[in-house]
Coordinates of N, CA, C and O and ligand atoms in Angstrom, one line a residue:
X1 N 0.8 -1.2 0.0 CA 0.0 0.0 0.0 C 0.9 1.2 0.0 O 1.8 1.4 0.8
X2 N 0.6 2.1 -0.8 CA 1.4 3.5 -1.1 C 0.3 4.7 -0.7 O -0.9 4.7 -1.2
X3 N 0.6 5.5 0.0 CA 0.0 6.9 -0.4 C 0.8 8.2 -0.9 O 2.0 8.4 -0.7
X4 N 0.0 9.2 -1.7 CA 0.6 10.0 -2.6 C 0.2 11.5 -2.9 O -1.0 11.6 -3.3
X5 N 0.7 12.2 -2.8 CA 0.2 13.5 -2.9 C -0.4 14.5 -4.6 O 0.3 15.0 -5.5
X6 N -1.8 14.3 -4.5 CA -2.1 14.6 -5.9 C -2.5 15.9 -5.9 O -3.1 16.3 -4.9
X7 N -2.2 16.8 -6.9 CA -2.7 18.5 -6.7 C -3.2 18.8 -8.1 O -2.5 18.6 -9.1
X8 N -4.5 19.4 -8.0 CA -5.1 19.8 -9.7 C -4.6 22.0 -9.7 O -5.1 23.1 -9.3
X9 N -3.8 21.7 -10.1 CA -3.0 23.4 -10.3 C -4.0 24.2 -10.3 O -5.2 23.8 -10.4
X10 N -3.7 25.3 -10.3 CA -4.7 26.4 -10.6 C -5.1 26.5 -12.1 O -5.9 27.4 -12.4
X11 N -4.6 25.8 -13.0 CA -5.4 26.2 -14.4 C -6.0 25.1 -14.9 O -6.8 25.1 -15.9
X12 N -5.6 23.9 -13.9 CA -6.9 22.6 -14.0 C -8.2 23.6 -13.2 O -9.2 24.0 -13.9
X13 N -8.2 24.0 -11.8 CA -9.1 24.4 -11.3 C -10.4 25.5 -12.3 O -11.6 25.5 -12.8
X14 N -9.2 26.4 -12.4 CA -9.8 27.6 -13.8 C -10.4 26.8 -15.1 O -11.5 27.1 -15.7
X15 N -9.9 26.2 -15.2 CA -10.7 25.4 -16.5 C -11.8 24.5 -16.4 O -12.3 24.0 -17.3
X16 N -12.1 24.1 -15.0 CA -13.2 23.5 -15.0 C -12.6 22.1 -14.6 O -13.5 21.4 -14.3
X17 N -11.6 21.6 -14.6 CA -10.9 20.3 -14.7 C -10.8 19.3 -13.7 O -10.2 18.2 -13.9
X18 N -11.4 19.5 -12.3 CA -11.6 19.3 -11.2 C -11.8 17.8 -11.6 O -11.0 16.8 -11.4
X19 N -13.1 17.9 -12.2 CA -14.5 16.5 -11.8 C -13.7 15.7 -12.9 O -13.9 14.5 -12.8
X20 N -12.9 15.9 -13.9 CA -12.5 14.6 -14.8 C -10.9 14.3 -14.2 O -10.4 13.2 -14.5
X21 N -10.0 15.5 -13.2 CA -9.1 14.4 -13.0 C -9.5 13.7 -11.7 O -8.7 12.7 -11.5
X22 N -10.6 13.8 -10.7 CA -11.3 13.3 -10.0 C -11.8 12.1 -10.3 O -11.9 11.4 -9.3
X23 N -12.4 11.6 -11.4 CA -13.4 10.5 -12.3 C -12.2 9.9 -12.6 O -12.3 8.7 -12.5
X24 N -11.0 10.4 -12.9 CA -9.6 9.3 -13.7 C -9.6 8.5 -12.6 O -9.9 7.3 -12.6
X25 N -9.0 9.4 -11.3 CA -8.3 8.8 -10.4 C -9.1 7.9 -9.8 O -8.6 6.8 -9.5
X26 N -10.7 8.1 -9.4 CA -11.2 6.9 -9.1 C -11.8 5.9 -10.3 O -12.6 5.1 -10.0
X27 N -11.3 6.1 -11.2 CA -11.7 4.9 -12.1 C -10.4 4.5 -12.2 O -10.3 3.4 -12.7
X28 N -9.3 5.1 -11.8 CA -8.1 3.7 -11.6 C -7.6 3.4 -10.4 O -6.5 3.3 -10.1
X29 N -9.0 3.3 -9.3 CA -9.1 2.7 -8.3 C -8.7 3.1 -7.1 O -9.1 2.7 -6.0
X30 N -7.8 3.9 -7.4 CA -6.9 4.7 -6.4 C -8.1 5.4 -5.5 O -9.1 5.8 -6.2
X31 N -8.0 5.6 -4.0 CA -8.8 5.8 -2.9 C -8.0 7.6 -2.8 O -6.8 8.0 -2.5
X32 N -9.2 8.3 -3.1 CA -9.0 9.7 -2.1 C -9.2 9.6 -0.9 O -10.3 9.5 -0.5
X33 N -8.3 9.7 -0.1 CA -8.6 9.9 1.4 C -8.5 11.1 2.2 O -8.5 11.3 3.4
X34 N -8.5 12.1 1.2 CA -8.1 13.8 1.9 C -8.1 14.4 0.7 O -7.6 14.0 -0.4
X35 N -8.9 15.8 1.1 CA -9.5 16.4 -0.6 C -9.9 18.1 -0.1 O -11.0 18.5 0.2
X36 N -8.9 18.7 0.0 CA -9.1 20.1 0.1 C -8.8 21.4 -0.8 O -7.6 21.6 -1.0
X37 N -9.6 22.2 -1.3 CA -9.2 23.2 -2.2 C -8.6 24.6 -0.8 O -9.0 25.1 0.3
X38 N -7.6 24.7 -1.7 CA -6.4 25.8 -0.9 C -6.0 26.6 -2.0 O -5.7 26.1 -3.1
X39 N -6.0 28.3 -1.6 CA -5.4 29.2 -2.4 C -3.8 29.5 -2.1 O -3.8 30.5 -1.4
X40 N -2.6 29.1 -2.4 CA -1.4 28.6 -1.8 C -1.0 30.2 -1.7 O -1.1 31.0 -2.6
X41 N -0.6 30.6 -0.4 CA 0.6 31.8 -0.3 C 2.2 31.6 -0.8 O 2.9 30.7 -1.2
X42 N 2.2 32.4 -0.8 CA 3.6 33.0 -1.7 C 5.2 31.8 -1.2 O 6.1 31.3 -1.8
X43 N 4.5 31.8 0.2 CA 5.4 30.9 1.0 C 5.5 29.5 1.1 O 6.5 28.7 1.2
X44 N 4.1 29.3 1.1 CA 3.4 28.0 1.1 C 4.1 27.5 -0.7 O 4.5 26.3 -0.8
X45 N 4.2 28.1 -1.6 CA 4.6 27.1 -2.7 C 5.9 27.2 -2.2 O 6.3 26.3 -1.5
X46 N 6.6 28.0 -2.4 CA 8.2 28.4 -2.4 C 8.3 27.4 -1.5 O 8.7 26.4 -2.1
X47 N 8.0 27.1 -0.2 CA 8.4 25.8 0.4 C 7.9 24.3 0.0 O 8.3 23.3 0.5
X48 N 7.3 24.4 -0.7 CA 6.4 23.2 -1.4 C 7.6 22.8 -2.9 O 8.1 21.8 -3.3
X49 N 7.6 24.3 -3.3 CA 9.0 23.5 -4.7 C 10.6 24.2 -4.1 O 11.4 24.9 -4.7
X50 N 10.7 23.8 -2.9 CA 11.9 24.5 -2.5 C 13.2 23.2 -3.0 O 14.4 23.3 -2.7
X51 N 12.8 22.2 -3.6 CA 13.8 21.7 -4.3 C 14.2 22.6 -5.5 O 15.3 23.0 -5.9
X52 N 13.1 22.8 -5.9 CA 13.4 23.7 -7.5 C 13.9 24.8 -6.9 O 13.3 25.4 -7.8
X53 N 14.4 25.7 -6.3 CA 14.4 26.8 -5.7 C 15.7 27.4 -6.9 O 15.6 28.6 -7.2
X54 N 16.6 26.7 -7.5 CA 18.1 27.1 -8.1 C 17.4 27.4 -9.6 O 17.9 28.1 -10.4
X55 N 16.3 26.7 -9.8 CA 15.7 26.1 -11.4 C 15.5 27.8 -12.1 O 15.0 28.8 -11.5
X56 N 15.9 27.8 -13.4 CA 15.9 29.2 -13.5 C 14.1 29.4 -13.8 O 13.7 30.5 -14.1
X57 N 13.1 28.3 -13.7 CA 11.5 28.6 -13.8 C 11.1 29.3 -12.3 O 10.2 30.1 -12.2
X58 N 11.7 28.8 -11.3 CA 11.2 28.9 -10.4 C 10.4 30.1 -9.5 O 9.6 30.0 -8.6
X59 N 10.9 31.0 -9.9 CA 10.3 32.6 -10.1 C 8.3 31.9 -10.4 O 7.3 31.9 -9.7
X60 N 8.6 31.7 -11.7 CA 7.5 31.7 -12.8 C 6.5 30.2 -12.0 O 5.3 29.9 -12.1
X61 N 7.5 29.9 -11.6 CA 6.1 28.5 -10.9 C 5.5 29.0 -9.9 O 4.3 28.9 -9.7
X62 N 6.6 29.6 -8.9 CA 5.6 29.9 -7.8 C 4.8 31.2 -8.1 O 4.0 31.3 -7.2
X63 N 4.8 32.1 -8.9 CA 3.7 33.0 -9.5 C 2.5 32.0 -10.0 O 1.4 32.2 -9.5
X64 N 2.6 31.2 -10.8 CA 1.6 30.3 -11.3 C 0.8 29.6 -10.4 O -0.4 29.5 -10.5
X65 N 1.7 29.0 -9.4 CA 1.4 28.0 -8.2 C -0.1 29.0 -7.5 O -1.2 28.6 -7.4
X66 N 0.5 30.2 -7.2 CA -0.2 31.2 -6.1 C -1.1 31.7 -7.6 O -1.0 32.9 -7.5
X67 N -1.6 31.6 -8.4 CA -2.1 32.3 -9.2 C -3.7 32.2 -9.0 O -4.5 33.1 -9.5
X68 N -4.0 31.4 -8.6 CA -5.3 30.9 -7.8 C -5.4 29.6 -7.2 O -4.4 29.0 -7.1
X69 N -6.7 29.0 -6.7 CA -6.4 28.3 -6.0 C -6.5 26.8 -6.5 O -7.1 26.5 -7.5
X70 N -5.7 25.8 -5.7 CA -5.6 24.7 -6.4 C -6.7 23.6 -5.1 O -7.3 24.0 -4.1
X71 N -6.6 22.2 -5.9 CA -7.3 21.3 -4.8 C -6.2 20.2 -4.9 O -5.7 19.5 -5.8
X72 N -6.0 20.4 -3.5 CA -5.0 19.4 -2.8 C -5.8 17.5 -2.2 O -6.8 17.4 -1.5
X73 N -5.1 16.5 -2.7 CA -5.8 15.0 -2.6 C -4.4 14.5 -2.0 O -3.3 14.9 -2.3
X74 N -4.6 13.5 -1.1 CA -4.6 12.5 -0.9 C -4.7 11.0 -0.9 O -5.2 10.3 -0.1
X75 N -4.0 10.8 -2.1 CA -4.6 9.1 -2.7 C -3.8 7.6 -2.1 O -2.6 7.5 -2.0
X76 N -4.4 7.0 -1.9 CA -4.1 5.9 -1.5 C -4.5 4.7 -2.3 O -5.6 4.6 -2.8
X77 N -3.6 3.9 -2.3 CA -3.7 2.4 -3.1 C -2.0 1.5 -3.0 O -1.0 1.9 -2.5
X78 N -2.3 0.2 -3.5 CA -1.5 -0.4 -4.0 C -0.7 0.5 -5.1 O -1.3 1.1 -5.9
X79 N 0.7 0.6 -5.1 CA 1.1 1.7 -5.9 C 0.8 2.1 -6.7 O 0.9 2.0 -7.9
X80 N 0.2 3.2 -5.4 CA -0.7 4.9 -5.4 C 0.7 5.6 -6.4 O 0.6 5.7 -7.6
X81 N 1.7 5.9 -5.8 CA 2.8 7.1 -6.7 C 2.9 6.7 -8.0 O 2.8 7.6 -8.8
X82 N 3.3 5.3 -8.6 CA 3.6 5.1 -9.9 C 2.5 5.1 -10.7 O 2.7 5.2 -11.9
X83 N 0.8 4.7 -9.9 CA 0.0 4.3 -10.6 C -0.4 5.8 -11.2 O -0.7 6.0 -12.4
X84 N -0.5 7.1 -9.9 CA -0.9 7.9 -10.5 C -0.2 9.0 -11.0 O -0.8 10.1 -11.1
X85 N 1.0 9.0 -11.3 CA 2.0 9.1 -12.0 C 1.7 9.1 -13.8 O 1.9 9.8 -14.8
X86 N 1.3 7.6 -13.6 CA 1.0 7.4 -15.2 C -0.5 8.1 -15.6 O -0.7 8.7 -16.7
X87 N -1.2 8.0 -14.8 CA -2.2 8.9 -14.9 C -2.0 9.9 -15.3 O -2.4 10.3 -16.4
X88 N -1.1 10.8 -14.4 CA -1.0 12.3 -14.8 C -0.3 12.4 -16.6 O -0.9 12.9 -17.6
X89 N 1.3 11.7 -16.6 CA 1.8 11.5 -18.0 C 3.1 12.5 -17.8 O 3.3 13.2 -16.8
X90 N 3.7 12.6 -18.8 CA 5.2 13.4 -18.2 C 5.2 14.9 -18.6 O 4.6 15.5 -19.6
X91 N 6.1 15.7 -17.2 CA 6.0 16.7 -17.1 C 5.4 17.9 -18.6 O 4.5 18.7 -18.4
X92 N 6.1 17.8 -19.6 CA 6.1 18.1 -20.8 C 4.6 17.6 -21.2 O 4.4 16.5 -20.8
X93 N 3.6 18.4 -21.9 CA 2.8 18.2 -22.5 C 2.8 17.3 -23.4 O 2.3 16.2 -23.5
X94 N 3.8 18.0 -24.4 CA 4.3 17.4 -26.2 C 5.3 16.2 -25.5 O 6.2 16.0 -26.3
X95 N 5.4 15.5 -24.2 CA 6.2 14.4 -24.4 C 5.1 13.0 -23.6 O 5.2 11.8 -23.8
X96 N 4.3 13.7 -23.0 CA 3.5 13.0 -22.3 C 2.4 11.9 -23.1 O 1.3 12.5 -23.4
X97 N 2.4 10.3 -23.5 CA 1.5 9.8 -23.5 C 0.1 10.1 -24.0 O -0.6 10.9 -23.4
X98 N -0.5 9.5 -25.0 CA -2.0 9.9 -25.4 C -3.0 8.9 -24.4 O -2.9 7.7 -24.1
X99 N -3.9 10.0 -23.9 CA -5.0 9.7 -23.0 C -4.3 9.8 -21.7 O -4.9 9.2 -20.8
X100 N -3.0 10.5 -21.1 CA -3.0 11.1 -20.1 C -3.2 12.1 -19.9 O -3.7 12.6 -20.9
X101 N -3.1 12.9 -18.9 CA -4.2 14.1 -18.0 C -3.5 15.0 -18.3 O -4.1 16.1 -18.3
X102 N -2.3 14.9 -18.6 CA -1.2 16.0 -19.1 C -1.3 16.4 -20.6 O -1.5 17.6 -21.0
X103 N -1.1 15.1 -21.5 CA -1.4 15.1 -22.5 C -2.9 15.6 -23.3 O -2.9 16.4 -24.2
X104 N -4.3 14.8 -22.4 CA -5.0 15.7 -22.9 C -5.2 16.7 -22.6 O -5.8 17.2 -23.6
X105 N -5.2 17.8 -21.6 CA -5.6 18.6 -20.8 C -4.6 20.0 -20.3 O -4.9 21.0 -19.7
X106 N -3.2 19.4 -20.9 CA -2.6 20.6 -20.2 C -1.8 21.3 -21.3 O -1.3 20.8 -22.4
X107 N -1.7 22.7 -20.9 CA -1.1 23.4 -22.2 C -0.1 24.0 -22.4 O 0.0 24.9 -23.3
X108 N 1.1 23.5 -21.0 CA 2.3 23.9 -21.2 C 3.2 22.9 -20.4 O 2.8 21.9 -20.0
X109 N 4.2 23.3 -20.3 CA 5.4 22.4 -19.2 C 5.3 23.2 -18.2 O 5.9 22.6 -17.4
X110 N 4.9 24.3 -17.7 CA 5.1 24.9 -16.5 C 2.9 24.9 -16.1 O 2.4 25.1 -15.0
X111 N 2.4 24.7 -16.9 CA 0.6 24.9 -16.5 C 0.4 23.6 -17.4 O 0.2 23.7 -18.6
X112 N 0.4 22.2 -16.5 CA 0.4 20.7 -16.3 C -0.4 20.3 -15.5 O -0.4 19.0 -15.4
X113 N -1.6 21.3 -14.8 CA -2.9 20.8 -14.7 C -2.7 20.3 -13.2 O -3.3 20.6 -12.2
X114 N -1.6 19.4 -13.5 CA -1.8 18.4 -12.3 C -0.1 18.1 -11.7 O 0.9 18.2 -12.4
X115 N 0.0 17.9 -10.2 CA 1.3 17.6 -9.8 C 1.3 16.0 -8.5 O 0.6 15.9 -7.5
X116 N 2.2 15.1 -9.1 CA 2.0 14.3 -8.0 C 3.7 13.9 -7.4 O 4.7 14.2 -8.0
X117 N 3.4 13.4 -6.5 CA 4.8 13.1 -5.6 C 5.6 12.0 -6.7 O 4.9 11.3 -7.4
X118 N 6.8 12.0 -6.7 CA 7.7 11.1 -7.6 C 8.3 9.8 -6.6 O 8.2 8.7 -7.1
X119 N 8.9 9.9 -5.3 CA 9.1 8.8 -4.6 C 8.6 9.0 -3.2 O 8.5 10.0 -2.6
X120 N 8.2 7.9 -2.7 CA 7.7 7.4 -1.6 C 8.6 8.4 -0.5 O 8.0 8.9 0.5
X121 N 9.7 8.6 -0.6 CA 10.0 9.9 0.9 C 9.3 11.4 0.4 O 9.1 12.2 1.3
X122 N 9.2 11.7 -0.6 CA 9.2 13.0 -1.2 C 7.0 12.7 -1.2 O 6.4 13.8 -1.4
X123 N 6.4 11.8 -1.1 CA 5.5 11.6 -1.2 C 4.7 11.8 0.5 O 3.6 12.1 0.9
X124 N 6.0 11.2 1.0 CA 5.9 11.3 3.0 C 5.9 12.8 3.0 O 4.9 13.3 3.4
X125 N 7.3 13.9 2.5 CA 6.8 15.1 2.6 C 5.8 15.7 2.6 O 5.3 16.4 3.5
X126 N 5.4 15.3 1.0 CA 4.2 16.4 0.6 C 3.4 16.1 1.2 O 2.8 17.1 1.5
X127 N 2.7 14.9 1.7 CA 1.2 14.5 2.6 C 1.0 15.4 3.2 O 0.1 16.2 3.0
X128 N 2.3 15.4 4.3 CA 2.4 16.2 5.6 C 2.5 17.2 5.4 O 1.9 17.8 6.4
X129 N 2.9 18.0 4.6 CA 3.7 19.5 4.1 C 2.1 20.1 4.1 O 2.0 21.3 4.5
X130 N 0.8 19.2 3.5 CA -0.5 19.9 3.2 C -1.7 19.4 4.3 O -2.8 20.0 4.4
X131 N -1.1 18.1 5.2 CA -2.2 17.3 5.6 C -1.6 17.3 7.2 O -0.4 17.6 7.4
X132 N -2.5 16.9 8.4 CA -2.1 16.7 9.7 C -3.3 15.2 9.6 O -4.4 15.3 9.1
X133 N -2.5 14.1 10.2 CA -3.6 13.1 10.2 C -4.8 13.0 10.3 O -5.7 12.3 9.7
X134 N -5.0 14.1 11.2 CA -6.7 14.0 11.8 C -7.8 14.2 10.5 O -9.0 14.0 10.6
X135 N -7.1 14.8 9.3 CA -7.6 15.3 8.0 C -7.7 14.2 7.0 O -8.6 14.3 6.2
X136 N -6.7 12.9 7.0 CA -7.0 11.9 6.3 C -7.7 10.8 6.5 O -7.3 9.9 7.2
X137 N -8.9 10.7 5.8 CA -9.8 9.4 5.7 C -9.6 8.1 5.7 O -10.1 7.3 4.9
X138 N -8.4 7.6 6.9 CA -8.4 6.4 6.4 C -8.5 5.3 6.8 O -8.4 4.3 6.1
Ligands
CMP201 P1 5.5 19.4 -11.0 O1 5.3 18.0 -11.3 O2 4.5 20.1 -10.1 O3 7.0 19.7 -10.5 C1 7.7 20.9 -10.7 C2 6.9 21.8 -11.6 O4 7.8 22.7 -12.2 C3 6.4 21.0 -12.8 O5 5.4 20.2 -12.4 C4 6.1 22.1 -13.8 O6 4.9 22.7 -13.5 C5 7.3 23.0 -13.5 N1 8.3 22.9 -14.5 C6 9.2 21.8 -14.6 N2 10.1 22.0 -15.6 C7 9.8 23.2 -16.1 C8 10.4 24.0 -17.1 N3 11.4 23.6 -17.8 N4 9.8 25.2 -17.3 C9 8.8 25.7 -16.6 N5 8.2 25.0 -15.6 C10 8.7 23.8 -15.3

């Protein structure tokens, strides 16, 4: 059993994008167990992509990040990170897989709709970084 940190960006939210990557993820089984829409402060991303902090985008993500609000999930399954990983599809739009969430739905490399944890410690982060147990359903 894996859990994993899934987030519909602010221009999934703006576009209406909520209810279809919601419908993916439970039609590939994967359990939401924590589901809150959050408008991120300035600080709240900057420590959220404080890996990317050196990346010369990073200016431009955390402007995007904070640009309105996003909805923060919780998924749980049998590998939850790789499963919903392929769900989402690779960072790059034009590299991402046909019938992923990236691929159909997003319309740049930096506004990707969707963001999910890559490994199982960095997946421990993010839970906690957004969640306190008493908030997860499980
Ligand atoms: P995400 O999976 O949330 O992880 C880091 C984010 O940085 C990524 O999705 C993109 O939104 C953004 N990103 C990654 N690479 C680039 C890039 N080359 N230019 C702009 N944004 C990027």
């Amino acid at each position: 059993m894996q859990r994993t940190l899934a987030i519909v960006k602010p221009d999934g939210v703006a576009s209406g994008l909520i209810g279809e990557v919601v419908k993916r993820i439970e039609q590939e089984g994967l359990r939401i167990v924590a589901m809150r829409m959050e408008h991120l402060t300035r600080s709240k991303a900057e420590g959220f992509y404080y890996v990317h902090r050196s990346r010369p985008f990073f200016n431009s993500l955390v402007e995007f990040m904070t640009s309105g609000p996003c909805v923060l999930m919780v998924l749980d399954g049998p590998e939850a990170i790789p499963r919903w990983r392929a769900l989402m599809g690779a960072t790059d739009p034009q590299k991402a897989a046909p019938g992923t969430i990236r691929r159909d739905m997003a319309t740049g490399i930096e506004r990707n709709v969707v963001h999910g944890s890559d490994a199982p410690d960095t997946a421990s982060y993010e839970v906690n970084y957004f969640f306190t147990g008493t908030q997860i359903s499980s």
